[in-house]
JSON list of C-alpha atoms in Angstrom, two decimals:
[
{"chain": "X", "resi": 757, "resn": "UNK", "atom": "CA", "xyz": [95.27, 79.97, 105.75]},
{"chain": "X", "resi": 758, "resn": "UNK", "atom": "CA", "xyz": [97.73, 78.26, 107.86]},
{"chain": "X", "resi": 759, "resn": "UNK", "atom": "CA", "xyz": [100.70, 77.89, 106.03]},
{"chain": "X", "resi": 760, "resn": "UNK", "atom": "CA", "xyz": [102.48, 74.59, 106.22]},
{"chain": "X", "resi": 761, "resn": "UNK", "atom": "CA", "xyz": [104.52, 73.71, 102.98]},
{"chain": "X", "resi": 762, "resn": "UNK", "atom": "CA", "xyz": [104.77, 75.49, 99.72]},
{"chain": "X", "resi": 763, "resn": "UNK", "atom": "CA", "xyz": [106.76, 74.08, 96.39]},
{"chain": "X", "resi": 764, "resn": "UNK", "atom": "CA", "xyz": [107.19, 75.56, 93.21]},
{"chain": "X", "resi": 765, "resn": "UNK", "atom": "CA", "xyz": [105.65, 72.60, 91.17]},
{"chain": "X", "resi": 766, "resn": "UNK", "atom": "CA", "xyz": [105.38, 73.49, 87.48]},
{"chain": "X", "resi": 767, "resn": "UNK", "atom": "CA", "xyz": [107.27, 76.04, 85.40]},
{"chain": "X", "resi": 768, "resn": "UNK", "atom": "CA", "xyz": [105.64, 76.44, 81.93]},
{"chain": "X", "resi": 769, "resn": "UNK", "atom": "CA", "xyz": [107.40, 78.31, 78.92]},
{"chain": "X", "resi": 770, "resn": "UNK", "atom": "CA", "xyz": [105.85, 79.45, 76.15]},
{"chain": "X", "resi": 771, "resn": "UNK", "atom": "CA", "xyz": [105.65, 76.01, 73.98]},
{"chain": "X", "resi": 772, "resn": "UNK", "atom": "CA", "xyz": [104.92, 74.00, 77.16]},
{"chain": "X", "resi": 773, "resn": "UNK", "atom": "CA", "xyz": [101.48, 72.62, 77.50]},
{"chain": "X", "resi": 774, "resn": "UNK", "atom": "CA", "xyz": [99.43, 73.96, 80.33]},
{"chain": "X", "resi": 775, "resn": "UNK", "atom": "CA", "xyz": [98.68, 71.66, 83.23]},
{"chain": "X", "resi": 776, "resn": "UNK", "atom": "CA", "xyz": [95.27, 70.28, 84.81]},
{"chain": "X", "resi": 777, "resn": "UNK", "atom": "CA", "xyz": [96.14, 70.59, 88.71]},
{"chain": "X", "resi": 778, "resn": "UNK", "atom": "CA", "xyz": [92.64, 69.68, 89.70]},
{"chain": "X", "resi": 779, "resn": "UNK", "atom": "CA", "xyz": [93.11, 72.11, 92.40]},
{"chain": "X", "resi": 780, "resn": "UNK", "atom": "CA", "xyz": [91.78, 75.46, 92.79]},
{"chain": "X", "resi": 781, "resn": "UNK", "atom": "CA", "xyz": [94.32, 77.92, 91.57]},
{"chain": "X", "resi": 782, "resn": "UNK", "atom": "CA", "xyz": [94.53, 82.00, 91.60]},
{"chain": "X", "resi": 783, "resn": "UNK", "atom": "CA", "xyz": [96.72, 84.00, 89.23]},
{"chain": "X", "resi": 784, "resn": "UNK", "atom": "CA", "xyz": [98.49, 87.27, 89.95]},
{"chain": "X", "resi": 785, "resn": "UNK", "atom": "CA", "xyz": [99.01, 89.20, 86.77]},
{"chain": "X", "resi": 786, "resn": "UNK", "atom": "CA", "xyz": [100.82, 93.15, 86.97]},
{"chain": "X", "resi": 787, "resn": "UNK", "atom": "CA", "xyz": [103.83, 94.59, 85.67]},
{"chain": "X", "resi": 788, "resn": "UNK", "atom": "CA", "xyz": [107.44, 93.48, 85.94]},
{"chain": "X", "resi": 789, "resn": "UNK", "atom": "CA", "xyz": [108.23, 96.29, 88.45]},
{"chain": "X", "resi": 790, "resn": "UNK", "atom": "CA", "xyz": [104.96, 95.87, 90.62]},
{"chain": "X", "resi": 791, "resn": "UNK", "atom": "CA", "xyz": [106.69, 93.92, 93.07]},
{"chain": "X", "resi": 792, "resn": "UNK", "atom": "CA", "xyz": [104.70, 90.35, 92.07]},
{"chain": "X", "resi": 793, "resn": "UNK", "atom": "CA", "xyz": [107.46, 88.08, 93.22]},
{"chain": "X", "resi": 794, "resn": "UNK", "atom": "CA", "xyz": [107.96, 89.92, 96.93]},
{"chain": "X", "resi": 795, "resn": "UNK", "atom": "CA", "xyz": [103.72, 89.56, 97.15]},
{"chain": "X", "resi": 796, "resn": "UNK", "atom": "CA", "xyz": [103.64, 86.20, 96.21]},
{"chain": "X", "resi": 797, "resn": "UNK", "atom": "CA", "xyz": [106.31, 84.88, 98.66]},
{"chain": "X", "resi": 798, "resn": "UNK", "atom": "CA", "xyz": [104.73, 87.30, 101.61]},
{"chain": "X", "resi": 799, "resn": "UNK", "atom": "CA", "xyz": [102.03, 85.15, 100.85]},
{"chain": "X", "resi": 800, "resn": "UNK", "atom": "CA", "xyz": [103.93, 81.94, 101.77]},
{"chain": "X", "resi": 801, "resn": "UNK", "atom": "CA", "xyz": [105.79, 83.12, 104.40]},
{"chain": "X", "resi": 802, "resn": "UNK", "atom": "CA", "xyz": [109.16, 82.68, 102.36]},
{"chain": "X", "resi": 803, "resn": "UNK", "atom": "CA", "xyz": [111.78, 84.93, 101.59]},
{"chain": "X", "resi": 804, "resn": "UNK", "atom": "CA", "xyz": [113.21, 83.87, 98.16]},
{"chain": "X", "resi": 805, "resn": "UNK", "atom": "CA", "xyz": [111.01, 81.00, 96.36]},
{"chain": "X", "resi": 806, "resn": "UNK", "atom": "CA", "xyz": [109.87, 83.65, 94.18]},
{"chain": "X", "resi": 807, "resn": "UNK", "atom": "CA", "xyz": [112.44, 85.33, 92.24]},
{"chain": "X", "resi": 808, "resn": "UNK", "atom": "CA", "xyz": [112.93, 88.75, 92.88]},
{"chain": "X", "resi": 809, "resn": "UNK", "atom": "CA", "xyz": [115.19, 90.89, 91.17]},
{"chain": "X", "resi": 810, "resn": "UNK", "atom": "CA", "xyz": [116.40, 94.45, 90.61]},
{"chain": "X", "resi": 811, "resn": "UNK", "atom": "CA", "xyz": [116.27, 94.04, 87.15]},
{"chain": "X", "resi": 812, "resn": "UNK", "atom": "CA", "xyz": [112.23, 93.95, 86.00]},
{"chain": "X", "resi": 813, "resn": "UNK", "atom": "CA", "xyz": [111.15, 91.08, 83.15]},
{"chain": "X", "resi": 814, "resn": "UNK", "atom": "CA", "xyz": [112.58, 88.29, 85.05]},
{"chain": "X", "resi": 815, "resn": "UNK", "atom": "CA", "xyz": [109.33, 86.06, 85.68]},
{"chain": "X", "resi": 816, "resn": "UNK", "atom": "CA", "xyz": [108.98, 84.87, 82.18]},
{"chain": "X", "resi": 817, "resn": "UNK", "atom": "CA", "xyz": [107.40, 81.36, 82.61]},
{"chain": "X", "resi": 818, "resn": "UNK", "atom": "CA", "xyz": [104.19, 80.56, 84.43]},
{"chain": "X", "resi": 819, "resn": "UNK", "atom": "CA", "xyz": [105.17, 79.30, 87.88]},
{"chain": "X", "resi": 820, "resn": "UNK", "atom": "CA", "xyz": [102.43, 77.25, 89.55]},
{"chain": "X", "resi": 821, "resn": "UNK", "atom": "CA", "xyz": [103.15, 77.21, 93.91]},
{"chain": "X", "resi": 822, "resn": "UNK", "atom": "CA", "xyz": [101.98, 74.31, 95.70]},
{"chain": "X", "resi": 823, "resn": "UNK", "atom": "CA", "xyz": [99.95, 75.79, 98.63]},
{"chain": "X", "resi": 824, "resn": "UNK", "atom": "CA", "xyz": [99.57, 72.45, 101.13]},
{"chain": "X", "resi": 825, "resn": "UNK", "atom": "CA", "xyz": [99.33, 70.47, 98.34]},
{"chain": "X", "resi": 826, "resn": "UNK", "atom": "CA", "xyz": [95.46, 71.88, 98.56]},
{"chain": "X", "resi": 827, "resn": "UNK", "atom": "CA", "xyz": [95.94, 75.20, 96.28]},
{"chain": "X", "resi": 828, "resn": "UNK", "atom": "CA", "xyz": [97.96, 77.20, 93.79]},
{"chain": "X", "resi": 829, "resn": "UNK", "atom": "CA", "xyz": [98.97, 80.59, 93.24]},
{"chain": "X", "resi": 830, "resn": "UNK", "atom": "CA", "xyz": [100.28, 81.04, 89.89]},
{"chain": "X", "resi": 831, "resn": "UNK", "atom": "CA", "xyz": [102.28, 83.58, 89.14]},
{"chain": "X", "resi": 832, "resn": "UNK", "atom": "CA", "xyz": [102.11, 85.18, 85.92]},
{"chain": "X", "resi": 833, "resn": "UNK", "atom": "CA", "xyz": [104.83, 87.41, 83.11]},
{"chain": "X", "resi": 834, "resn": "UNK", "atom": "CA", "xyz": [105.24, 90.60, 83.94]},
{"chain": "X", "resi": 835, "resn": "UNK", "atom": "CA", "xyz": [104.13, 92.93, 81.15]},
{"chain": "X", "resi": 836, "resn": "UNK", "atom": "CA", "xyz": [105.09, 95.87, 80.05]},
{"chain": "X", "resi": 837, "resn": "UNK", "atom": "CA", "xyz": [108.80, 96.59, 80.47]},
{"chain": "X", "resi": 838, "resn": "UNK", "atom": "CA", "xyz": [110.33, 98.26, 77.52]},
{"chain": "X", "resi": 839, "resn": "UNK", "atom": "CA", "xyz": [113.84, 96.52, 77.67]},
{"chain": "X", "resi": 840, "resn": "UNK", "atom": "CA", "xyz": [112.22, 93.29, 76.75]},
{"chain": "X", "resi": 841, "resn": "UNK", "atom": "CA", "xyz": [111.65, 93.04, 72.49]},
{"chain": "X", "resi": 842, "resn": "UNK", "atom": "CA", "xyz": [108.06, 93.62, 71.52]},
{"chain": "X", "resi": 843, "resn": "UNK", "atom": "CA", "xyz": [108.30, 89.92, 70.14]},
{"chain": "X", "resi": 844, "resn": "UNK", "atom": "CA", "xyz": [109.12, 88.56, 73.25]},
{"chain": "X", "resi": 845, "resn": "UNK", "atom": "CA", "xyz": [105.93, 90.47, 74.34]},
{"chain": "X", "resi": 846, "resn": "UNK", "atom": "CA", "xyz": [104.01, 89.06, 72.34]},
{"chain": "X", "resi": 847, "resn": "UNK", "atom": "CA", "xyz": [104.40, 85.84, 73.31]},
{"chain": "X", "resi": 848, "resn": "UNK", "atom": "CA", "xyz": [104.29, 86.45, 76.87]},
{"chain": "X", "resi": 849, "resn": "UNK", "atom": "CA", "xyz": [100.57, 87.78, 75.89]},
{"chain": "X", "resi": 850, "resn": "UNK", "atom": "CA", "xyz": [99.68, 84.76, 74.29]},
{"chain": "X", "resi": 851, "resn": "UNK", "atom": "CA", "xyz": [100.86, 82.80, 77.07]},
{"chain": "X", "resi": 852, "resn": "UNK", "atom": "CA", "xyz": [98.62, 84.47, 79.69]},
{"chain": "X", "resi": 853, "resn": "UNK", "atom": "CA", "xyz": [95.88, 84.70, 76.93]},
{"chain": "X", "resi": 854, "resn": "UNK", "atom": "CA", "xyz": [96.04, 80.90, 76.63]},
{"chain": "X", "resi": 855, "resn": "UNK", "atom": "CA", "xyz": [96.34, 80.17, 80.46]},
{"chain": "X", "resi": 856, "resn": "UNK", "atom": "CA", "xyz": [93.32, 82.56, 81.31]},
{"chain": "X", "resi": 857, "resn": "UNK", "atom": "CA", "xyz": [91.62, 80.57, 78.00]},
{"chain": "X", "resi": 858, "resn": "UNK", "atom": "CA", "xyz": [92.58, 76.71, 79.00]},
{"chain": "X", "resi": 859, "resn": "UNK", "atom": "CA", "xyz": [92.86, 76.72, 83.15]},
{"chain": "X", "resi": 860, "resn": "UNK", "atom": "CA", "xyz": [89.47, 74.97, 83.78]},
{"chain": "X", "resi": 861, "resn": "UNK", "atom": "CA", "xyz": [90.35, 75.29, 87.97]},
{"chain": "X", "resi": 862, "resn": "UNK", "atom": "CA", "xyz": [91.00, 79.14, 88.19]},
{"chain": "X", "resi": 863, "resn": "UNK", "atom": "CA", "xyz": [89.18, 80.93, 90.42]},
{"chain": "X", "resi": 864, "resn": "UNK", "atom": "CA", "xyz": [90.43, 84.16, 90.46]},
{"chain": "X", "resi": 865, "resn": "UNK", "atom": "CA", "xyz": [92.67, 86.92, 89.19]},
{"chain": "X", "resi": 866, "resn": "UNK", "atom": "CA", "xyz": [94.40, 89.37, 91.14]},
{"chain": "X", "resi": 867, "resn": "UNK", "atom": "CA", "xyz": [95.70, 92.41, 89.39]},
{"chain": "X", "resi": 868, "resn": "UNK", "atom": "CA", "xyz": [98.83, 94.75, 90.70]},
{"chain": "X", "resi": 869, "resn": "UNK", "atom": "CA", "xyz": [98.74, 97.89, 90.56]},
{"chain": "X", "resi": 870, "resn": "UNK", "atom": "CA", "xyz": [101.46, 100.77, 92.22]},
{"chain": "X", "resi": 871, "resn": "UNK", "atom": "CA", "xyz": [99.65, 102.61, 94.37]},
{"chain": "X", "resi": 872, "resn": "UNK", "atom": "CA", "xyz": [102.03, 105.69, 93.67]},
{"chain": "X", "resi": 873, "resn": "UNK", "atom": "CA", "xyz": [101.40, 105.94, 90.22]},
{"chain": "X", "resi": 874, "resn": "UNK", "atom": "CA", "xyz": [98.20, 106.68, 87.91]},
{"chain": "X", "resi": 875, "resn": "UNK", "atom": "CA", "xyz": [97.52, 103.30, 86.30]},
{"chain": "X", "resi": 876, "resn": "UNK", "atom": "CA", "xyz": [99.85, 103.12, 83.06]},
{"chain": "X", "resi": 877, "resn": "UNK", "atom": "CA", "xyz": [98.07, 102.01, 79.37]},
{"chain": "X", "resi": 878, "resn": "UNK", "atom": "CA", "xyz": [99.60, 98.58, 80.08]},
{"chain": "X", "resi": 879, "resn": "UNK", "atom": "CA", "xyz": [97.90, 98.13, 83.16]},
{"chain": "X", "resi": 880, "resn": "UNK", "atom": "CA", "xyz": [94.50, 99.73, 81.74]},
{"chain": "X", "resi": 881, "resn": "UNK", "atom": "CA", "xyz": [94.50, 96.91, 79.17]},
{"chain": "X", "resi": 882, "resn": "UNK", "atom": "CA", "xyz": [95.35, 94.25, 81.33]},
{"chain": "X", "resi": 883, "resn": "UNK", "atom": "CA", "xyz": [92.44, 95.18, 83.62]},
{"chain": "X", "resi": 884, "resn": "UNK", "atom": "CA", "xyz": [89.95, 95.10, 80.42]},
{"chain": "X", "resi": 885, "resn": "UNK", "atom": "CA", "xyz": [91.75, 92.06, 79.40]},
{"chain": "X", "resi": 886, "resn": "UNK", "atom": "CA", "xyz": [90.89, 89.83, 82.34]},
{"chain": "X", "resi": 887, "resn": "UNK", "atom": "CA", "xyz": [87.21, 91.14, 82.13]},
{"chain": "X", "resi": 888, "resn": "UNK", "atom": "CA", "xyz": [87.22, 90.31, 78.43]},
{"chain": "X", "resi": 889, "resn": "UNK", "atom": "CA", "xyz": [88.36, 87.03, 79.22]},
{"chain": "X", "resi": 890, "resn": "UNK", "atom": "CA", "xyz": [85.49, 86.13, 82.01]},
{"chain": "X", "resi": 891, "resn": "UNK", "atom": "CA", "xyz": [87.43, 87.13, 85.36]},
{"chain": "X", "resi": 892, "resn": "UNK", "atom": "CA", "xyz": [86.50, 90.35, 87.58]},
{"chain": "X", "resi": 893, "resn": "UNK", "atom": "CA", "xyz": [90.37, 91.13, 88.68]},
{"chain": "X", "resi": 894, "resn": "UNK", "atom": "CA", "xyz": [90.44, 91.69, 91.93]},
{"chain": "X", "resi": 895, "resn": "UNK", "atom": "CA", "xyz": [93.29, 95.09, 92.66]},
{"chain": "X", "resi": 896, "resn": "UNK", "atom": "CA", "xyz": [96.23, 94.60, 94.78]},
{"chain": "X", "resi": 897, "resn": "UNK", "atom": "CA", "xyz": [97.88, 98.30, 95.57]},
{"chain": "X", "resi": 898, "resn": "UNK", "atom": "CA", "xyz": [101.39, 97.53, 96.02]},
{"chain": "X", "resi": 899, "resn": "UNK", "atom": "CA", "xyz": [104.51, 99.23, 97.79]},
{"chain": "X", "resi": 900, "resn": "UNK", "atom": "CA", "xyz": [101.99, 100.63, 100.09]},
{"chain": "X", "resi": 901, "resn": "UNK", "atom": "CA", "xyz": [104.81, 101.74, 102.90]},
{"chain": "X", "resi": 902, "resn": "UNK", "atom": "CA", "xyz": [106.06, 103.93, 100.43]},
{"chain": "X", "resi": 903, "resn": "UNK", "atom": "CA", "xyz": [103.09, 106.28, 100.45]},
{"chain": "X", "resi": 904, "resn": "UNK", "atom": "CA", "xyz": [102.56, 108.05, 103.76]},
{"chain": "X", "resi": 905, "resn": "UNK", "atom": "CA", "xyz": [98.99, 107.37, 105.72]},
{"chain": "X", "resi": 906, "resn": "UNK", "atom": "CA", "xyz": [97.63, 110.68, 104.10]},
{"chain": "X", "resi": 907, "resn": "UNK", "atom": "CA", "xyz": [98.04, 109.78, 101.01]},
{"chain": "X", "resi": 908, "resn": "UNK", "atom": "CA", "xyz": [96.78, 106.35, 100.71]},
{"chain": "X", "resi": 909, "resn": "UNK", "atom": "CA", "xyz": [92.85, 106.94, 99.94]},
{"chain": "X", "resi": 910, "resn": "UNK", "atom": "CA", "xyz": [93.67, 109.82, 97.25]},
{"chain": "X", "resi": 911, "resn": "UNK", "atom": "CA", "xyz": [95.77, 107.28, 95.54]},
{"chain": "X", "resi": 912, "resn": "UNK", "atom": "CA", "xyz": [93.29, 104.24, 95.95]},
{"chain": "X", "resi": 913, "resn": "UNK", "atom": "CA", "xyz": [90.82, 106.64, 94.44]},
{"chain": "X", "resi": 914, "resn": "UNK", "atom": "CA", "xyz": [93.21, 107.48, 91.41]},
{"chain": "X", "resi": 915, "resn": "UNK", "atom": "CA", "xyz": [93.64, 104.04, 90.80]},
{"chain": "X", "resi": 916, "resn": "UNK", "atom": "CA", "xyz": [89.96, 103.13, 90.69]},
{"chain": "X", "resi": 917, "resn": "UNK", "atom": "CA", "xyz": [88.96, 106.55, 88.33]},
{"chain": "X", "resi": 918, "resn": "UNK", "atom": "CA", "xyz": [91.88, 105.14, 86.07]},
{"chain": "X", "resi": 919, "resn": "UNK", "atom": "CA", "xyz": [91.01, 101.89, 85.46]},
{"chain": "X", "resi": 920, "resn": "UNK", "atom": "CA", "xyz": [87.56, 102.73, 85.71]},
{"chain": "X", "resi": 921, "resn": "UNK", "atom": "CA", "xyz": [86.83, 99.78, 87.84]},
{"chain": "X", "resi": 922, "resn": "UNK", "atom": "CA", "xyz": [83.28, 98.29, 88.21]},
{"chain": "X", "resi": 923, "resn": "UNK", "atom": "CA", "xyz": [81.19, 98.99, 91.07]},
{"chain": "X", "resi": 924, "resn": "UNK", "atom": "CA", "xyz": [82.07, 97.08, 93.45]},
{"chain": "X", "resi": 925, "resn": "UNK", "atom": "CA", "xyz": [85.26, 95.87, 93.12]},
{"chain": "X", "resi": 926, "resn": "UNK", "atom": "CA", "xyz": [87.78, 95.34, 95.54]},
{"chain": "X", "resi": 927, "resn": "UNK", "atom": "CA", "xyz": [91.04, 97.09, 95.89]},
{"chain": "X", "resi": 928, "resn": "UNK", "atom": "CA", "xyz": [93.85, 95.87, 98.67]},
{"chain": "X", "resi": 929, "resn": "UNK", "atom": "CA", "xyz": [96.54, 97.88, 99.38]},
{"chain": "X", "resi": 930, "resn": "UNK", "atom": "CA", "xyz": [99.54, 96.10, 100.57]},
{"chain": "X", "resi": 931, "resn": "UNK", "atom": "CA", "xyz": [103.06, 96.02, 101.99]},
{"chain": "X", "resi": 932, "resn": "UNK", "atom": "CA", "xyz": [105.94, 93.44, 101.53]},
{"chain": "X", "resi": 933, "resn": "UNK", "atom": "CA", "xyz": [107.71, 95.31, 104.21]},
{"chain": "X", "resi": 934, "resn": "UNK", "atom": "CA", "xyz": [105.13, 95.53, 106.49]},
{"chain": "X", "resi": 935, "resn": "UNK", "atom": "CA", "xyz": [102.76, 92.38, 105.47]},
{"chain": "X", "resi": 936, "resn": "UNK", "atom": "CA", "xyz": [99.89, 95.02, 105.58]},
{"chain": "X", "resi": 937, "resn": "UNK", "atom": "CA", "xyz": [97.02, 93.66, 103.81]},
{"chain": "X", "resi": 938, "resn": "UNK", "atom": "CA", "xyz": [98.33, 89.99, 103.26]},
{"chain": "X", "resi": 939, "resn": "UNK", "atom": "CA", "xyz": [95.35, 88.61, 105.99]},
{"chain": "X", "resi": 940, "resn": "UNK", "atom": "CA", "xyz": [92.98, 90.13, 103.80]},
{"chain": "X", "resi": 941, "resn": "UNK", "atom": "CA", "xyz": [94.13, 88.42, 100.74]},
{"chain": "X", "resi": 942, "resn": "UNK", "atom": "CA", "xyz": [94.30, 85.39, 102.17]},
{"chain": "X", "resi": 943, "resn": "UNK", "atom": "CA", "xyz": [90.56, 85.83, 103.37]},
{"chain": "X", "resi": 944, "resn": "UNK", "atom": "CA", "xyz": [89.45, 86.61, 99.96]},
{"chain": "X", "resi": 945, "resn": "UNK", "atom": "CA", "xyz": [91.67, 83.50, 98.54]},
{"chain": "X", "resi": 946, "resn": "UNK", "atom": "CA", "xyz": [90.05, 81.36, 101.04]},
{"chain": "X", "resi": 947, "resn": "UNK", "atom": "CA", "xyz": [86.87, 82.00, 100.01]},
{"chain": "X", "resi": 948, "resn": "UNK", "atom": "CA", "xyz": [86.79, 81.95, 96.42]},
{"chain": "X", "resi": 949, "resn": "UNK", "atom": "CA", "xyz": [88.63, 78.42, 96.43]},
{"chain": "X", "resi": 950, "resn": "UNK", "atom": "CA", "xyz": [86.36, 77.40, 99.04]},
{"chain": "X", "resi": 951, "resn": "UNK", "atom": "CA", "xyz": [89.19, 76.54, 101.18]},
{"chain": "X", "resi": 952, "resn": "UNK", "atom": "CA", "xyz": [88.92, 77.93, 104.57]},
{"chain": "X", "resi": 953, "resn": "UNK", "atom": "CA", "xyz": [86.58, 75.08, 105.88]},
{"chain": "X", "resi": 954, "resn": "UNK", "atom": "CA", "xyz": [89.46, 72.37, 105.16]},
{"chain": "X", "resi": 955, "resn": "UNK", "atom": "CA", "xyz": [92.37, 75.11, 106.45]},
{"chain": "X", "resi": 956, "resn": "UNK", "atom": "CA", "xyz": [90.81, 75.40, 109.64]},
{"chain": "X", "resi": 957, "resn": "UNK", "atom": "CA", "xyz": [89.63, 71.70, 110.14]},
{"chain": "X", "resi": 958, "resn": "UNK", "atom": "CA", "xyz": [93.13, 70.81, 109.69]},
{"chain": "X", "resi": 959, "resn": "UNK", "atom": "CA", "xyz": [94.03, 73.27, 112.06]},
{"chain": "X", "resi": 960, "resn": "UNK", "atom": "CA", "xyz": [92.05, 72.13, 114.53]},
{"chain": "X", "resi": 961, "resn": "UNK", "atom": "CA", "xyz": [93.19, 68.46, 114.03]},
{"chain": "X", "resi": 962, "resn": "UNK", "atom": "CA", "xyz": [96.65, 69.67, 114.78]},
{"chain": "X", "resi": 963, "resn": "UNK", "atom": "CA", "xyz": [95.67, 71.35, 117.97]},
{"chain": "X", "resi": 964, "resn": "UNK", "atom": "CA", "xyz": [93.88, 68.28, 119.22]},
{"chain": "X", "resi": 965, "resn": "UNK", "atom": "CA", "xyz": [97.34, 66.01, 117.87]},
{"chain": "X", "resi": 966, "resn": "UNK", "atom": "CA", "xyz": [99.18, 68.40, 120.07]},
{"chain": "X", "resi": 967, "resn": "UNK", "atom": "CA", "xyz": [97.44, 68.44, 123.17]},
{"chain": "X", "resi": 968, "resn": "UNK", "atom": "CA", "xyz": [96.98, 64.60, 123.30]}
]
């Protein structure tokens, strides 16, 4: 998708009511250290619109992106980072419960995962969590540049044997550094919204605006 504005539309908290967008919209669910905020705004070509900090547990709303005011990417609380009280937890859980519940235009889920590490009992439940609640997450393997080339399919395959993923399912590894993998994404995003049709007509109308 060709990128030409983003906007971080709605914020929700955990006694606002969910929106209806009426636009296709994609979640990205993982844990507060996964490195969520860097993938979302590699995704839209931005450096900062999603906060990233060094200190994990900051998302703790559900932000909703404005993708050419045609999709949305919502990103989702971190889980699973033991500073944070247990109620506090809780309610984050009910909050991503409720969304995954009430959204009538999502589309898909996309689950991080660290490709260094073994999948933690956090992100085993979270997997079997989406499934439970009608969604096939599809795996993002984050902070790929950290692993060298070697290791990359050994740790793919310890991340599928851990969450004991489905036949089938997909698993992207990807880079904030290096963008690695963000085409991919994008491909799969496309299609499951249905959007690529519109993304590339549009395209094309600019071309045609620009060489009149």
């Amino acid at each position: 998708m060709i990128i030409k504005n983003v906007s971080l539309d709605i914020v929700c908290g955990i006694t606002s009511k969910l929106p209806v967008t009426g636009r296709p919209e994609v979640a990205f669910a993982g844990k507060s250290n996964v490195g969520k905020s860097s993938l979302i705004n590699g995704l839209m070509n931005r450096k900062s619109l999603a906060r990233t900090s060094a200190q994990p547990g900051k998302t703790q709303t559900i932000n909703f992106y404005n993708i050419n005011e045609c999709i949305y990417l919502v990103d989702l609380p971190g889980y699973g980072y033991a500073k944070v009280a247990q109620s506090e937890k809780e309610k984050w859980g009910k909050m991503i419960e409720n969304y995954l519940h009430a959204s009538k235009d999502l589309k898909a889920v996309f689950l991080l995962i660290d490709i260094r590490h073994e999948p933690s009992a956090n992100d085993k439940m979270m997997y079997d969590w989406i499934i439970h609640n009608g969604y096939e997450p599809i795996i993002i393997a984050t902070k790929l540049d950290k692993l060298k080339r070697s290791q990359v399919q050994k740790n793919i395959k310890m991340i599928k044997e851990g969450l004991k993923l489905r036949p089938g399912s997909s698993i992207i590894p990807f880079s904030s550094v290096t963008k690695q993998g963000r085409e991919e994404i994008w491909a799969l995003i496309d299609e499951l919204t249905g959007m690529a049709p519109a993304a590339t007509d549009e395209a094309d109308k600019d071309r045609k605006t620009e060489t009149k």
